[in-house]
Coordinates of C-alpha atoms in Angstrom, one line a residue:
Chain A
X594 CA 31.8 99.8 14.6
X595 CA 31.0 101.2 18.2
X596 CA 26.9 101.7 18.5
X597 CA 25.0 102.3 21.6
X598 CA 21.9 102.2 20.8
X599 CA 17.7 100.9 22.1
X600 CA 17.6 98.1 19.9
X601 CA 18.3 94.7 19.9
X602 CA 21.9 94.1 17.8
X603 CA 21.4 90.6 16.3
X604 CA 24.8 88.2 16.6
X605 CA 24.6 86.2 12.8
X606 CA 24.9 89.9 11.5
X607 CA 27.5 91.5 13.7
X608 CA 29.7 87.5 13.1
X609 CA 29.6 88.1 8.4
X610 CA 30.7 92.0 9.8
X611 CA 33.2 91.1 11.4
X612 CA 34.1 88.1 8.7
X613 CA 34.9 90.6 6.0
X614 CA 38.6 90.2 5.2
X615 CA 40.3 86.7 4.1
X616 CA 43.1 86.6 6.4
X617 CA 41.0 87.0 9.4
X618 CA 41.6 83.1 10.5
X619 CA 39.6 84.2 14.4
X620 CA 36.9 85.4 15.3
X621 CA 35.8 86.1 19.1
X622 CA 32.5 87.3 19.9
X623 CA 31.5 88.5 23.9
X624 CA 27.3 88.9 24.7
X625 CA 26.2 90.5 28.4
X626 CA 22.3 89.6 29.4
X627 CA 20.6 90.8 31.6
X628 CA 20.8 88.4 34.3
X629 CA 17.7 87.9 36.8
X630 CA 19.3 87.7 40.3
X631 CA 21.2 90.1 41.7
X632 CA 21.7 89.4 45.1
X633 CA 19.1 86.9 45.9
X634 CA 17.0 89.6 44.9
X635 CA 14.5 88.6 41.7
X636 CA 15.5 91.5 39.1
X637 CA 12.4 92.0 36.3
X638 CA 13.4 94.3 34.4
X639 CA 16.6 96.6 33.9
X640 CA 16.8 100.7 32.4
X641 CA 20.9 102.3 31.1
X642 CA 21.2 105.2 30.8
X643 CA 24.1 107.0 29.9
X644 CA 26.0 110.5 28.9
X645 CA 25.5 110.8 25.8
X646 CA 28.9 111.4 22.6
X647 CA 31.2 110.7 25.5
X648 CA 30.5 107.1 25.6
X649 CA 31.2 106.8 22.2
X650 CA 34.4 108.6 22.5
X651 CA 35.0 107.1 25.5
X652 CA 33.9 103.2 23.8
X653 CA 36.7 104.3 21.1
X654 CA 39.3 104.7 22.8
X655 CA 39.6 101.8 24.3
X656 CA 39.2 100.2 21.0
X657 CA 42.6 101.6 20.1
X658 CA 44.2 100.9 23.1
X659 CA 43.1 96.8 21.9
X660 CA 45.2 97.9 18.7
X661 CA 48.1 98.9 19.7
X662 CA 48.0 95.6 21.7
X663 CA 47.2 93.2 19.6
X664 CA 47.0 92.4 15.9
X665 CA 43.2 93.3 15.5
X666 CA 41.6 92.9 11.8
X667 CA 38.0 93.8 12.9
X668 CA 36.2 94.6 15.6
X669 CA 32.2 95.6 16.8
X670 CA 31.4 97.0 20.0
X671 CA 27.9 97.3 20.7
X672 CA 26.3 98.9 23.6
X673 CA 22.3 99.2 24.1
X674 CA 20.4 102.0 26.6
X675 CA 17.7 102.8 28.1
X676 CA 14.4 100.1 29.4
X677 CA 15.7 96.0 28.7
X678 CA 14.0 93.0 31.2
X679 CA 15.4 89.4 31.8
X680 CA 17.2 87.7 29.0
X681 CA 18.0 90.5 26.8
X682 CA 21.3 91.1 24.7
X683 CA 22.9 94.0 26.8
X684 CA 26.5 94.7 25.3
X685 CA 28.3 92.7 22.0
X686 CA 32.0 92.7 22.0
X687 CA 33.4 91.2 18.9
X688 CA 36.9 91.0 17.7
X689 CA 38.3 89.9 14.0
X690 CA 42.4 88.7 13.6
X691 CA 45.3 86.2 11.8
X692 CA 45.5 84.0 15.7
X693 CA 42.8 83.3 18.5
X694 CA 45.4 84.4 20.2
X695 CA 44.6 88.6 19.2
X696 CA 41.2 88.7 19.4
X697 CA 40.8 86.2 22.7
X698 CA 42.6 88.8 24.5
X699 CA 41.3 92.1 22.6
X700 CA 38.0 91.2 23.8
X701 CA 38.5 90.5 27.1
X702 CA 40.2 94.1 27.8
X703 CA 38.1 95.5 25.7
X704 CA 34.7 94.4 27.4
X705 CA 37.4 95.2 31.7
X706 CA 37.7 98.6 30.2
X707 CA 34.3 99.1 29.0
X708 CA 32.7 98.2 32.8
X709 CA 35.0 100.9 34.2
X710 CA 35.4 103.6 32.0
X711 CA 32.3 103.9 29.8
X712 CA 29.7 106.0 30.9
X713 CA 26.8 103.8 31.5
X714 CA 24.8 103.1 34.8
X715 CA 22.0 100.1 35.5
X716 CA 18.8 100.6 37.4
X717 CA 17.2 97.8 38.6
X718 CA 13.5 97.3 38.9
X719 CA 13.0 94.2 41.3
X720 CA 10.4 92.1 41.7
X721 CA 8.9 93.7 44.1
X722 CA 8.7 96.4 42.9
X723 CA 11.2 99.0 44.4
X724 CA 14.5 100.6 41.5
X725 CA 17.5 100.7 42.3
X726 CA 20.5 101.8 41.4
X727 CA 23.6 98.9 40.6
X728 CA 26.9 99.8 42.6
X729 CA 30.1 99.5 41.1
X730 CA 32.4 96.3 42.2
X731 CA 35.3 95.9 42.9
X732 CA 35.8 92.7 40.7
X733 CA 35.2 94.6 37.5
X734 CA 38.1 97.0 39.2
X735 CA 40.6 94.2 40.2
X736 CA 40.1 92.3 36.2
X737 CA 41.7 95.5 35.0
X738 CA 45.4 95.0 37.2
X739 CA 45.8 92.0 34.7
X740 CA 46.2 94.4 31.9
X741 CA 48.9 97.1 33.8
X742 CA 51.5 97.4 31.4
X743 CA 54.3 97.4 33.7
Chain B
X103 CA 28.6 130.5 29.8
X104 CA 29.6 126.7 31.7
X105 CA 27.4 123.5 30.6
X106 CA 27.6 120.9 33.6
X107 CA 25.6 117.8 33.8
X108 CA 24.8 115.5 35.5
X109 CA 23.8 112.2 35.8
X110 CA 22.1 108.8 37.2
X111 CA 22.4 108.3 40.0
X112 CA 23.4 111.7 41.2
X113 CA 21.0 113.8 38.9
X114 CA 18.3 111.9 40.4
X115 CA 19.1 112.4 44.2
X116 CA 19.9 116.8 42.8
X117 CA 16.6 116.6 40.4
X118 CA 18.8 118.0 38.6
X119 CA 20.5 117.0 34.7
X120 CA 21.4 120.0 33.4
X121 CA 22.7 123.7 34.6
X122 CA 24.1 126.6 33.0
X123 CA 27.6 128.7 35.0
X124 CA 28.3 131.7 34.1
X125 CA 31.8 131.1 33.4
X126 CA 33.3 134.8 35.1
X127 CA 32.0 133.1 38.8
X128 CA 33.9 130.2 38.3
X129 CA 38.5 129.9 37.2
X130 CA 38.4 125.9 37.9
X131 CA 36.8 122.4 38.9
X132 CA 37.4 123.1 42.4
X133 CA 35.5 125.8 41.9
X134 CA 32.6 125.5 40.2
X135 CA 32.5 122.0 42.4
X136 CA 31.9 125.1 45.8
X137 CA 29.5 127.1 43.9
X138 CA 27.1 123.8 42.5
X139 CA 27.7 123.6 47.2
X140 CA 26.0 126.9 47.1
X141 CA 22.7 126.2 44.8
X142 CA 20.3 124.1 47.3
X143 CA 21.7 124.0 50.7
X144 CA 20.3 120.0 49.8
X145 CA 23.1 119.5 47.6
X146 CA 26.1 119.8 50.0
X147 CA 25.0 116.6 51.8
X148 CA 25.1 115.3 48.3
X149 CA 27.8 116.0 46.5
X150 CA 29.8 114.7 49.9
X151 CA 28.3 111.7 50.3
X152 CA 29.9 109.5 48.5
X153 CA 32.8 109.9 45.6
X154 CA 31.8 111.5 42.8
X155 CA 33.5 111.1 39.3
X156 CA 34.3 114.2 36.5
X157 CA 34.4 114.5 32.9
X158 CA 35.8 118.3 31.9
X159 CA 35.0 118.0 27.8
X160 CA 34.1 114.6 28.4
X161 CA 37.3 113.6 29.6
X162 CA 37.5 111.4 33.1
X163 CA 39.6 114.1 35.0
X164 CA 40.4 113.6 38.9
X165 CA 42.8 117.0 38.8
X166 CA 41.4 120.0 39.1
X167 CA 40.9 121.5 35.5
X168 CA 40.7 125.3 34.6
X169 CA 36.9 126.2 33.2
X170 CA 37.4 128.2 30.0
X171 CA 33.4 129.6 28.5
X172 CA 31.9 127.3 26.3
X173 CA 33.4 123.8 28.6
X174 CA 30.9 121.0 29.6
X175 CA 32.1 119.5 32.8
X176 CA 29.6 116.3 33.9
X177 CA 29.8 114.6 37.3
X178 CA 28.6 111.3 37.8
X179 CA 29.2 107.9 39.8
X180 CA 31.2 105.1 39.4
X181 CA 30.2 103.6 36.0
X182 CA 28.2 100.0 36.2
X183 CA 28.0 99.5 32.0
X184 CA 28.4 96.2 30.3

């Protein structure tokens, strides 16, 4: 399941949805939240823009790539857009598999690719009222290298 | 027509989110980029200020892609989701 949505999600409901088959022996979930501090400055809230259509397509491609590499029985990717405040949930990735190794690896792989390929952009509002677009991080690009096939 | 979209910081700086370009005026994305530079005297400085990413029909590409009527080309900054 892939969803790009403004409204919040409920981890328990998503977990139960992933647990739909008796062959599942492991479920790994990741939840990303809005942090309050960015390079020493206090963040008060965040707005998330995306490219409707391409975003969903891109997330689908990432999940397909993960399915080719690991044995995945079910997966969920939810990404919120619009206005968010500190401690709000932004992103959810859940992977269900027979064994934990596949679920751990696929969950991290999906997050690493999502952060560098899916067309989302964050704009932060600081406590002093200033707004700024978040810059892409080199560490996110580096995280991808561990998934290189050769 | 070719549908051109701008997102995030780039759309804010250009003051434009979307425009339509006559498909007869541009053969490929290189020509489209040159055309965009001529649309407003402030745009060249913005368009060359940093590396912007490009997607043709919602596929990211760094290549010069041949364009046809009905294609969609988007320009945007490096992504920052998650």
